[in-house]
mmCIF file of C-alpha atoms in Angstrom:
data_model
loop_
_atom_site.group_PDB
_atom_site.id
_atom_site.type_symbol
_atom_site.label_atom_id
_atom_site.label_comp_id
_atom_site.label_asym_id
_atom_site.label_seq_id
_atom_site.Cartn_x
_atom_site.Cartn_y
_atom_site.Cartn_z
ATOM 1 C CA MET A 11 -29.258 -2.211 -10.695
ATOM 2 C CA ALA A 12 -26.266 -1.925 -12.946
ATOM 3 C CA VAL A 13 -23.894 -4.776 -12.640
ATOM 4 C CA PHE A 14 -20.266 -4.739 -13.499
ATOM 5 C CA ALA A 15 -17.961 -7.614 -13.015
ATOM 6 C CA SER A 16 -14.766 -7.397 -11.172
ATOM 7 C CA ALA A 17 -11.477 -8.410 -12.485
ATOM 8 C CA VAL A 18 -10.223 -11.836 -12.691
ATOM 9 C CA VAL A 19 -7.430 -13.813 -14.104
ATOM 10 C CA ALA A 20 -7.623 -16.875 -16.182
ATOM 11 C CA ALA A 21 -5.505 -19.893 -15.816
ATOM 12 C CA GLY A 22 -2.426 -20.352 -17.824
ATOM 13 C CA ALA A 23 -0.094 -17.832 -19.294
ATOM 14 C CA ALA A 24 -2.257 -14.936 -19.961
ATOM 15 C CA THR A 25 -2.961 -11.447 -19.049
ATOM 16 C CA GLY A 26 -5.840 -9.201 -19.452
ATOM 17 C CA VAL A 27 -9.223 -8.481 -18.142
ATOM 18 C CA VAL A 28 -12.537 -10.090 -18.359
ATOM 19 C CA ALA A 29 -15.979 -9.038 -17.381
ATOM 20 C CA ALA A 30 -18.482 -11.596 -16.238
ATOM 21 C CA ALA A 31 -22.128 -11.228 -16.918
ATOM 22 C CA GLY A 32 -24.828 -11.091 -14.410
ATOM 23 C CA GLY A 33 -27.235 -8.764 -12.828
ATOM 24 C CA ASP A 34 -29.314 -6.204 -14.545
ATOM 25 C CA GLY A 35 -27.444 -6.176 -17.730
ATOM 26 C CA GLU A 36 -24.718 -3.621 -17.440
ATOM 27 C CA ARG A 37 -21.356 -5.045 -18.269
ATOM 28 C CA GLY A 38 -18.628 -4.207 -15.966
ATOM 29 C CA ALA A 39 -15.033 -4.428 -15.292
ATOM 30 C CA ALA A 40 -12.473 -6.372 -17.024
ATOM 31 C CA ARG A 41 -10.897 -9.188 -15.318
ATOM 32 C CA PRO A 42 -7.663 -10.933 -15.948
ATOM 33 C CA GLY A 43 -8.125 -13.718 -18.320
ATOM 34 C CA THR A 44 -6.067 -16.136 -20.249
ATOM 35 C CA ASP A 45 -3.649 -14.330 -22.358
ATOM 36 C CA ALA A 46 -0.305 -13.751 -20.866
ATOM 37 C CA SER A 47 1.779 -11.041 -19.484
ATOM 38 C CA THR A 48 4.515 -11.405 -17.021
ATOM 39 C CA VAL A 49 7.327 -13.767 -16.710
ATOM 40 C CA LEU A 50 9.288 -14.999 -13.841
ATOM 41 C CA GLU A 51 9.314 -18.608 -12.940
ATOM 42 C CA PRO A 52 6.404 -20.830 -13.411
ATOM 43 C CA LEU A 53 4.447 -18.339 -11.415
ATOM 44 C CA PRO A 54 0.836 -17.546 -12.021
ATOM 45 C CA ALA A 55 -0.416 -14.802 -14.176
ATOM 46 C CA VAL A 56 -0.641 -11.413 -12.660
ATOM 47 C CA PRO A 57 -2.759 -8.486 -13.629
ATOM 48 C CA VAL A 58 -0.930 -5.545 -12.275
ATOM 49 C CA PRO A 59 1.711 -2.949 -12.761
ATOM 50 C CA SER A 60 5.050 -3.751 -11.421
ATOM 51 C CA VAL A 61 3.842 -6.635 -9.510
ATOM 52 C CA SER A 62 3.325 -9.702 -11.467
ATOM 53 C CA VAL A 63 4.064 -13.343 -11.391
ATOM 54 C CA PRO A 64 2.529 -15.704 -13.812
ATOM 55 C CA VAL A 65 3.779 -18.796 -15.188
ATOM 56 C CA THR A 66 5.064 -17.144 -18.199
ATOM 57 C CA VAL A 67 3.498 -13.887 -18.155
ATOM 58 C CA SER A 68 2.064 -11.600 -15.681
ATOM 59 C CA PRO A 69 -1.502 -10.551 -15.409
ATOM 60 C CA SER A 70 -4.296 -12.436 -16.934
ATOM 61 C CA ALA A 71 -7.655 -11.637 -18.202
ATOM 62 C CA ALA A 72 -9.880 -12.362 -21.066
ATOM 63 C CA PRO A 73 -12.525 -10.124 -22.484
ATOM 64 C CA SER A 74 -15.908 -11.295 -21.655
ATOM 65 C CA PRO A 75 -18.950 -9.375 -20.653
ATOM 66 C CA SER A 76 -19.649 -9.871 -17.032
ATOM 67 C CA PRO A 77 -20.814 -8.098 -13.922
ATOM 68 C CA SER A 78 -17.992 -7.481 -12.194
ATOM 69 C CA ALA A 79 -13.769 -10.287 8.984
ATOM 70 C CA ARG A 80 -11.542 -10.064 11.027
ATOM 71 C CA ARG A 81 -11.516 -13.810 10.972
ATOM 72 C CA ALA A 82 -12.523 -16.027 13.756
ATOM 73 C CA THR A 83 -9.311 -17.721 14.661
ATOM 74 C CA ALA A 84 -9.336 -21.454 14.213
ATOM 75 C CA PRO A 85 -9.081 -23.533 17.351
ATOM 76 C CA ALA A 86 -5.419 -23.047 17.985
ATOM 77 C CA ALA A 87 -3.097 -20.582 19.561
ATOM 78 C CA PRO A 88 -4.121 -16.987 18.843
ATOM 79 C CA LYS A 89 -2.165 -15.295 16.094
ATOM 80 C CA PRO A 90 0.177 -12.501 17.020
ATOM 81 C CA PRO A 91 -1.351 -9.055 16.496
ATOM 82 C CA ALA A 92 -0.463 -7.308 13.277
ATOM 83 C CA PRO A 93 -1.323 -3.976 11.714
ATOM 84 C CA ARG A 94 -4.517 -4.087 9.642
ATOM 85 C CA ALA A 95 -2.768 -3.892 6.315
ATOM 86 C CA GLY A 96 0.832 -3.167 6.908
ATOM 87 C CA THR A 97 2.474 0.235 7.098
ATOM 88 C CA PRO A 98 2.580 3.184 4.711
ATOM 89 C CA GLY A 99 4.685 2.515 1.652
ATOM 90 C CA ALA A 100 5.222 -1.127 2.543
ATOM 91 C CA LEU A 101 3.504 -2.776 -0.427
ATOM 92 C CA TYR A 102 5.609 -5.055 -2.600
ATOM 93 C CA ARG A 103 6.338 -4.450 -6.254
ATOM 94 C CA HIS A 104 7.137 -7.629 -8.124
ATOM 95 C CA PRO A 105 10.121 -7.194 -10.463
ATOM 96 C CA ARG A 106 8.497 -8.803 -13.498
ATOM 97 C CA SER A 107 5.410 -7.705 -15.419
ATOM 98 C CA GLN A 108 4.234 -6.925 -18.919
ATOM 99 C CA VAL A 109 4.622 -3.220 -18.372
ATOM 100 C CA LEU A 110 8.194 -3.629 -17.111
ATOM 101 C CA ASP A 111 9.002 -5.830 -20.094
ATOM 102 C CA TRP A 112 7.631 -3.131 -22.386
ATOM 103 C CA VAL A 113 9.573 -0.381 -20.626
ATOM 104 C CA ASP A 114 12.812 -2.350 -20.907
ATOM 105 C CA ALA A 115 12.235 -3.011 -24.611
ATOM 106 C CA HIS A 116 11.178 0.532 -25.560
ATOM 107 C CA ARG A 117 13.694 2.868 -23.959
ATOM 108 C CA ASP A 118 13.365 5.363 -26.836
ATOM 109 C CA ASP A 119 9.578 5.463 -26.949
ATOM 110 C CA PRO A 120 8.437 8.984 -25.981
ATOM 111 C CA ARG A 121 5.656 7.459 -23.863
ATOM 112 C CA ARG A 122 8.082 5.360 -21.856
ATOM 113 C CA PRO A 123 9.064 7.856 -19.100
ATOM 114 C CA LEU A 124 5.466 8.533 -18.089
ATOM 115 C CA ILE A 125 4.378 4.896 -18.266
ATOM 116 C CA GLU A 126 7.463 3.860 -16.313
ATOM 117 C CA SER A 127 7.065 6.428 -13.542
ATOM 118 C CA ARG A 128 3.286 6.343 -13.179
ATOM 119 C CA ILE A 129 2.526 2.633 -13.794
ATOM 120 C CA ALA A 130 5.592 0.407 -13.844
ATOM 121 C CA ALA A 131 6.990 1.884 -10.636
ATOM 122 C CA GLN A 132 3.873 1.077 -8.595
ATOM 123 C CA PRO A 133 3.299 -2.059 -6.501
ATOM 124 C CA ALA A 134 0.502 -4.289 -7.674
ATOM 125 C CA ALA A 135 -1.148 -7.611 -6.989
ATOM 126 C CA VAL A 136 0.244 -10.952 -8.068
ATOM 127 C CA TRP A 137 -2.355 -13.348 -9.497
ATOM 128 C CA PHE A 138 -2.380 -17.143 -9.221
ATOM 129 C CA PRO A 139 -4.983 -18.283 -11.781
ATOM 130 C CA SER A 140 -3.746 -21.786 -12.550
ATOM 131 C CA TYR A 141 -4.952 -24.937 -10.877
ATOM 132 C CA ASN A 142 -1.464 -26.333 -10.388
ATOM 133 C CA PRO A 143 -1.168 -28.526 -7.291
ATOM 134 C CA GLY A 144 2.435 -29.350 -6.507
ATOM 135 C CA THR A 145 3.677 -26.118 -8.059
ATOM 136 C CA VAL A 146 1.764 -23.290 -6.465
ATOM 137 C CA THR A 147 3.532 -23.555 -3.077
ATOM 138 C CA ARG A 148 6.868 -22.681 -4.650
ATOM 139 C CA GLN A 149 5.317 -19.914 -6.714
ATOM 140 C CA VAL A 150 3.756 -18.277 -3.678
ATOM 141 C CA ARG A 151 6.902 -18.736 -1.591
ATOM 142 C CA ASN A 152 9.007 -17.075 -4.312
ATOM 143 C CA VAL A 153 6.874 -13.950 -3.996
ATOM 144 C CA THR A 154 6.449 -13.884 -0.222
ATOM 145 C CA SER A 155 10.104 -14.590 0.517
ATOM 146 C CA ALA A 156 11.247 -11.815 -1.846
ATOM 147 C CA ALA A 157 8.745 -9.429 -0.282
ATOM 148 C CA ALA A 158 9.887 -10.365 3.227
ATOM 149 C CA ALA A 159 13.518 -9.793 2.281
ATOM 150 C CA ALA A 160 12.552 -6.336 1.028
ATOM 151 C CA GLY A 161 10.508 -5.575 4.138
ATOM 152 C CA ARG A 162 7.358 -5.221 2.043
ATOM 153 C CA THR A 163 3.835 -6.638 2.024
ATOM 154 C CA PRO A 164 2.797 -8.596 -1.095
ATOM 155 C CA VAL A 165 -0.765 -8.646 -2.420
ATOM 156 C CA LEU A 166 -1.720 -12.123 -3.663
ATOM 157 C CA VAL A 167 -4.806 -13.128 -5.653
ATOM 158 C CA PRO A 168 -5.707 -16.845 -5.614
ATOM 159 C CA TYR A 169 -8.072 -17.445 -8.531
ATOM 160 C CA ALA A 170 -8.943 -21.104 -8.899
ATOM 161 C CA ILE A 171 -12.406 -21.491 -7.411
ATOM 162 C CA PRO A 172 -14.424 -24.286 -9.096
ATOM 163 C CA GLY A 173 -16.845 -22.922 -11.687
ATOM 164 C CA ARG A 174 -14.852 -19.730 -12.027
ATOM 165 C CA ASP A 175 -16.490 -16.945 -14.036
ATOM 166 C CA CYS A 176 -19.688 -18.959 -14.457
ATOM 167 C CA GLY A 177 -18.388 -20.441 -17.715
ATOM 168 C CA GLY A 178 -17.334 -17.068 -19.126
ATOM 169 C CA ALA A 179 -14.054 -16.070 -20.729
ATOM 170 C CA SER A 180 -12.142 -16.677 -17.511
ATOM 171 C CA GLU A 181 -13.726 -20.037 -16.841
ATOM 172 C CA GLY A 182 -11.609 -22.705 -15.218
ATOM 173 C CA GLY A 183 -10.378 -23.359 -11.737
ATOM 174 C CA ALA A 184 -10.087 -26.509 -9.671
ATOM 175 C CA PRO A 185 -12.195 -29.483 -10.775
ATOM 176 C CA GLY A 186 -14.150 -29.615 -7.511
ATOM 177 C CA PRO A 187 -14.307 -28.551 -3.851
ATOM 178 C CA ALA A 188 -11.934 -31.228 -2.559
ATOM 179 C CA ALA A 189 -9.382 -30.399 -5.232
ATOM 180 C CA TYR A 190 -9.733 -26.701 -4.417
ATOM 181 C CA ASP A 191 -9.202 -27.358 -0.710
ATOM 182 C CA ALA A 192 -6.002 -29.231 -1.510
ATOM 183 C CA TRP A 193 -4.791 -26.516 -3.901
ATOM 184 C CA MET A 194 -5.507 -23.844 -1.311
ATOM 185 C CA ALA A 195 -3.540 -25.800 1.285
ATOM 186 C CA ASP A 196 -0.617 -25.842 -1.154
ATOM 187 C CA PHE A 197 -1.066 -22.107 -1.779
ATOM 188 C CA ALA A 198 -1.128 -21.360 1.949
ATOM 189 C CA ALA A 199 2.024 -23.401 2.532
ATOM 190 C CA GLY A 200 3.984 -20.707 0.679
ATOM 191 C CA LEU A 201 2.783 -17.727 2.726
ATOM 192 C CA GLY A 202 5.495 -17.634 5.348
ATOM 193 C CA SER A 203 5.439 -15.609 8.561
ATOM 194 C CA GLY A 204 5.517 -12.103 7.121
ATOM 195 C CA PRO A 205 2.596 -9.775 6.388
ATOM 196 C CA VAL A 206 0.550 -10.760 3.328
ATOM 197 C CA ILE A 207 -2.681 -9.397 1.863
ATOM 198 C CA VAL A 208 -4.854 -11.968 0.090
ATOM 199 C CA ILE A 209 -7.601 -10.921 -2.324
ATOM 200 C CA LEU A 210 -9.641 -14.108 -2.161
ATOM 201 C CA GLU A 211 -11.204 -15.135 -5.479
ATOM 202 C CA PRO A 212 -12.500 -12.028 -7.281
ATOM 203 C CA ASP A 213 -16.168 -12.344 -8.329
ATOM 204 C CA ALA A 214 -16.617 -15.565 -6.350
ATOM 205 C CA VAL A 215 -19.300 -14.007 -4.144
ATOM 206 C CA ALA A 216 -20.740 -11.186 -6.248
ATOM 207 C CA LEU A 217 -21.007 -13.408 -9.319
ATOM 208 C CA SER A 218 -22.515 -16.416 -7.573
ATOM 209 C CA ASP A 219 -26.109 -15.911 -8.678
ATOM 210 C CA CYS A 220 -25.419 -18.100 -11.715
ATOM 211 C CA LEU A 221 -25.029 -21.100 -9.407
ATOM 212 C CA SER A 222 -27.725 -23.398 -8.113
ATOM 213 C CA ALA A 223 -28.530 -23.160 -4.401
ATOM 214 C CA ALA A 224 -26.445 -26.258 -3.709
ATOM 215 C CA GLN A 225 -23.517 -25.043 -5.800
ATOM 216 C CA ARG A 226 -23.642 -21.641 -4.154
ATOM 217 C CA ALA A 227 -23.629 -23.184 -0.670
ATOM 218 C CA GLY A 228 -20.700 -25.365 -1.709
ATOM 219 C CA ARG A 229 -18.757 -22.393 -3.034
ATOM 220 C CA PHE A 230 -19.338 -20.334 0.082
ATOM 221 C CA ALA A 231 -18.224 -23.244 2.261
ATOM 222 C CA SER A 232 -15.072 -23.513 0.133
ATOM 223 C CA LEU A 233 -14.303 -19.816 0.614
ATOM 224 C CA ALA A 234 -14.729 -20.063 4.386
ATOM 225 C CA ARG A 235 -12.426 -23.097 4.521
ATOM 226 C CA ALA A 236 -9.908 -21.282 2.326
ATOM 227 C CA ALA A 237 -9.789 -18.310 4.683
ATOM 228 C CA ARG A 238 -9.242 -20.574 7.694
ATOM 229 C CA THR A 239 -6.494 -22.422 5.855
ATOM 230 C CA LEU A 240 -4.760 -19.191 4.893
ATOM 231 C CA HIS A 241 -4.904 -17.812 8.423
ATOM 232 C CA ALA A 242 -3.675 -21.049 9.964
ATOM 233 C CA ALA A 243 -0.651 -21.100 7.647
ATOM 234 C CA GLY A 244 0.148 -17.375 7.642
ATOM 235 C CA PRO A 245 0.101 -15.773 11.109
ATOM 236 C CA ARG A 246 0.197 -12.281 9.592
ATOM 237 C CA THR A 247 -1.927 -12.972 6.535
ATOM 238 C CA LYS A 248 -5.043 -10.868 6.006
ATOM 239 C CA VAL A 249 -7.846 -12.292 3.896
ATOM 240 C CA TYR A 250 -10.360 -10.110 2.083
ATOM 241 C CA PHE A 251 -13.579 -11.458 0.566
ATOM 242 C CA ASP A 252 -15.287 -10.383 -2.667
ATOM 243 C CA GLY A 253 -17.464 -7.339 -2.073
ATOM 244 C CA GLY A 254 -18.313 -6.627 -5.720
ATOM 245 C CA HIS A 255 -18.591 -2.877 -6.267
ATOM 246 C CA SER A 256 -20.920 0.063 -5.848
ATOM 247 C CA GLY A 257 -22.538 -0.383 -9.268
ATOM 248 C CA TRP A 258 -23.508 -4.003 -8.714
ATOM 249 C CA HIS A 259 -25.534 -5.474 -5.832
ATOM 250 C CA SER A 260 -27.048 -3.507 -2.990
ATOM 251 C CA ALA A 261 -24.969 -3.368 0.175
ATOM 252 C CA ALA A 262 -27.569 -5.458 2.008
ATOM 253 C CA LYS A 263 -27.576 -8.202 -0.629
ATOM 254 C CA GLN A 264 -23.794 -8.314 -0.857
ATOM 255 C CA ALA A 265 -23.420 -8.411 2.937
ATOM 256 C CA ALA A 266 -25.883 -11.300 3.187
ATOM 257 C CA ALA A 267 -23.891 -13.321 0.658
ATOM 258 C CA LEU A 268 -20.609 -12.431 2.348
ATOM 259 C CA ARG A 269 -21.970 -13.595 5.693
ATOM 260 C CA GLU A 270 -22.890 -16.950 4.140
ATOM 261 C CA ALA A 271 -19.378 -17.195 2.728
ATOM 262 C CA GLY A 272 -17.772 -16.694 6.144
ATOM 263 C CA ALA A 273 -16.436 -13.181 5.625
ATOM 264 C CA ALA A 274 -17.566 -12.001 9.052
ATOM 265 C CA SER A 275 -16.246 -15.007 10.963
ATOM 266 C CA ASP A 276 -13.239 -16.087 8.906
ATOM 267 C CA GLY A 277 -12.073 -12.976 7.054
ATOM 268 C CA ASP A 278 -10.429 -9.635 7.738
ATOM 269 C CA GLY A 279 -12.762 -7.680 5.510
ATOM 270 C CA ILE A 280 -13.794 -7.174 1.908
ATOM 271 C CA PHE A 281 -12.357 -5.925 -1.371
ATOM 272 C CA THR A 282 -14.257 -3.871 -3.932
ATOM 273 C CA ASN A 283 -13.940 -2.491 -7.466
ATOM 274 C CA VAL A 284 -11.490 -5.089 -8.770
ATOM 275 C CA SER A 285 -10.778 -4.236 -12.416
ATOM 276 C CA ASN A 286 -13.549 -1.687 -12.381
ATOM 277 C CA PHE A 287 -13.720 2.086 -12.567
ATOM 278 C CA HIS A 288 -15.996 3.333 -9.789
ATOM 279 C CA SER A 289 -14.666 6.313 -7.871
ATOM 280 C CA THR A 290 -12.894 5.909 -4.562
ATOM 281 C CA ALA A 291 -15.549 8.040 -2.877
ATOM 282 C CA ASP A 292 -18.358 5.811 -4.180
ATOM 283 C CA GLU A 293 -16.488 2.649 -3.235
ATOM 284 C CA THR A 294 -15.654 3.954 0.232
ATOM 285 C CA ALA A 295 -19.297 4.749 0.920
ATOM 286 C CA TYR A 296 -20.410 1.404 -0.488
ATOM 287 C CA ALA A 297 -17.789 -0.622 1.390
ATOM 288 C CA ARG A 298 -18.770 1.008 4.678
ATOM 289 C CA LYS A 299 -22.425 0.146 4.080
ATOM 290 C CA VAL A 300 -21.524 -3.475 3.327
ATOM 291 C CA LEU A 301 -19.334 -3.702 6.421
ATOM 292 C CA ALA A 302 -22.053 -2.163 8.605
ATOM 293 C CA ALA A 303 -24.575 -4.680 7.286
ATOM 294 C CA LEU A 304 -22.048 -7.482 7.722
ATOM 295 C CA GLY A 305 -21.697 -6.517 11.356
ATOM 296 C CA GLY A 306 -17.975 -6.921 11.915
ATOM 297 C CA GLU A 307 -16.518 -4.098 13.955
ATOM 298 C CA ASP A 308 -12.978 -5.230 13.264
ATOM 299 C CA LEU A 309 -13.463 -5.748 9.543
ATOM 300 C CA GLY A 310 -11.972 -3.414 6.960
ATOM 301 C CA ALA A 311 -12.076 -2.908 3.213
ATOM 302 C CA VAL A 312 -9.537 -2.554 0.429
ATOM 303 C CA ILE A 313 -10.386 -0.818 -2.843
ATOM 304 C CA ASP A 314 -8.914 -1.365 -6.305
ATOM 305 C CA THR A 315 -8.008 2.157 -7.452
ATOM 306 C CA SER A 316 -5.931 1.210 -10.477
ATOM 307 C CA ARG A 317 -8.239 2.742 -13.100
ATOM 308 C CA ASN A 318 -10.825 4.776 -11.198
ATOM 309 C CA GLY A 319 -9.298 8.246 -11.381
ATOM 310 C CA ASN A 320 -12.155 9.623 -13.461
ATOM 311 C CA GLY A 321 -14.859 7.390 -12.050
ATOM 312 C CA ALA A 322 -17.071 4.965 -13.937
ATOM 313 C CA PRO A 323 -17.815 5.372 -17.659
ATOM 314 C CA LYS A 324 -21.323 5.434 -19.092
ATOM 315 C CA ALA A 325 -23.485 2.382 -18.548
ATOM 316 C CA GLY A 326 -22.473 -0.545 -20.727
ATOM 317 C CA GLN A 327 -18.942 0.710 -21.381
ATOM 318 C CA TRP A 328 -16.652 -1.804 -19.700
ATOM 319 C CA CYS A 329 -14.114 -2.699 -22.382
ATOM 320 C CA ASP A 330 -11.159 -0.305 -22.338
ATOM 321 C CA PRO A 331 -13.507 2.682 -22.019
ATOM 322 C CA ALA A 332 -12.147 6.048 -23.098
ATOM 323 C CA GLY A 333 -11.625 8.899 -20.698
ATOM 324 C CA ARG A 334 -10.495 6.794 -17.733
ATOM 325 C CA ALA A 335 -7.488 7.579 -15.574
ATOM 326 C CA LEU A 336 -5.212 6.068 -12.978
ATOM 327 C CA GLY A 337 -6.578 6.289 -9.456
ATOM 328 C CA ARG A 338 -4.904 6.677 -6.081
ATOM 329 C CA THR A 339 -1.512 4.998 -5.958
ATOM 330 C CA PRO A 340 -1.327 1.830 -3.847
ATOM 331 C CA THR A 341 -0.978 2.445 -0.134
ATOM 332 C CA THR A 342 -2.035 1.090 3.237
ATOM 333 C CA ASP A 343 -2.133 4.610 4.637
ATOM 334 C CA THR A 344 -5.561 5.711 3.432
ATOM 335 C CA GLY A 345 -6.451 8.034 6.287
ATOM 336 C CA ARG A 346 -10.003 6.669 6.039
ATOM 337 C CA ALA A 347 -11.703 4.799 8.850
ATOM 338 C CA GLY A 348 -12.518 1.250 7.826
ATOM 339 C CA ILE A 349 -10.517 1.449 4.579
ATOM 340 C CA ASP A 350 -7.380 -0.625 5.039
ATOM 341 C CA ALA A 351 -5.738 0.008 1.676
ATOM 342 C CA TYR A 352 -5.963 1.322 -1.843
ATOM 343 C CA LEU A 353 -4.533 -1.377 -4.106
ATOM 344 C CA TRP A 354 -3.809 -1.898 -7.782
ATOM 345 C CA VAL A 355 -5.283 -5.332 -8.319
ATOM 346 C CA LYS A 356 -5.749 -4.817 -12.051
ATOM 347 C CA LEU A 357 -2.670 -3.701 -13.959
ATOM 348 C CA PRO A 358 -3.343 -0.403 -15.744
ATOM 349 C CA GLY A 359 -2.647 -0.716 -19.444
ATOM 350 C CA GLU A 360 -3.539 -4.356 -19.772
ATOM 351 C CA SER A 361 -6.383 -4.427 -22.232
ATOM 352 C CA ASP A 362 -9.902 -5.659 -21.622
ATOM 353 C CA GLY A 363 -9.879 -6.852 -25.226
ATOM 354 C CA CYS A 364 -10.817 -3.772 -27.251
ATOM 355 C CA LYS A 365 -7.703 -1.610 -27.539
ATOM 356 C CA GLY A 366 -5.533 -4.689 -27.626
ATOM 357 C CA SER A 367 -5.905 -8.436 -27.250
ATOM 358 C CA ALA A 368 -7.404 -9.403 -23.921
ATOM 359 C CA GLY A 369 -4.826 -9.284 -21.190
ATOM 360 C CA SER A 370 -2.077 -7.838 -23.326
ATOM 361 C CA PHE A 371 -0.202 -4.739 -22.273
ATOM 362 C CA THR A 372 -1.274 -1.938 -24.601
ATOM 363 C CA PRO A 373 1.024 1.096 -24.371
ATOM 364 C CA GLY A 374 -1.455 3.446 -26.018
ATOM 365 C CA TYR A 375 -4.110 2.621 -23.450
ATOM 366 C CA ALA A 376 -1.586 2.783 -20.611
ATOM 367 C CA TYR A 377 -0.539 6.246 -21.791
ATOM 368 C CA GLU A 378 -4.171 7.386 -21.880
ATOM 369 C CA LEU A 379 -4.673 6.222 -18.312
ATOM 370 C CA ALA A 380 -1.431 7.845 -17.186
ATOM 371 C CA THR A 381 -2.434 11.172 -18.732
ATOM 372 C CA GLY A 382 -6.002 11.051 -17.483
ATOM 373 C CA GLY A 383 -7.739 10.022 -20.694
#
């Protein structure tokens, strides 16, 4: 089976995409790595269009070949009911990102109007790829409080799982499970009481075959604890677990791993296609199969549609492949049963490392995506 990695961010000030290896050999999506993109406050790196937050830059990702719920409430008072993923048009667009910086600095560039209207104007995920205890609470709160003030729902991507990227280009993360638990508690402390969507650790489940049985069990236990921590701190927070994508593992295999990781008991659903290119139709069908196998009637799925407008490229083409296009714009109004949202988790135009340095915003590539290749 072809295996593409998802997208992930690397720690530090960097932007970009990286693909992790694994599976039957096909390289997949780019994930945010360590290069740098957005600026704000010492926020994490973010790989997305107008939504970004990194410490110095926005998205992150490094080029590296790689395969790309409703939770069980903890013993406490039940959380107030909330819509599955917010309301139509309610997603938050962070005011700083590489693409916005480029737009501001290139007002006379003939490509600017299209890139600005089709990419920079869209809401996107904010990545937190640095293991930075003591700092991450403020970084998260800065995003969630601004989103709450705007009446919008932010999409946050914690990316600090120990052994991240199996030693690939986006390697890093917390030094161990206890440290990760503490970091996640700090992260959760910044969530607030408003609606938040959390994309929990891209590739952490789908790319876990590189781990020993003990390491894998430890990682899955960490993910389950993380989801419980997030829900306990954020009464309207929704947590989605790594579902890989339709070109990677079978639905049955992915569902089995997700069950071990607590997705059915501690999560709100799954996410698929992060930093990849598979069509929305393929991902919808795949996500529904995974959810059916997972057995959670109340679970939903969110799909990364940032670069899937023309579907997946030929096998083996994962690094800034030609002929790709922007996909459905971010929304929580999908009109599809079981599909909670279409999101831009990967920022279109941030290079996988071929048309520009990994994680850097590359206007030529962004223009190609905006015009459909």
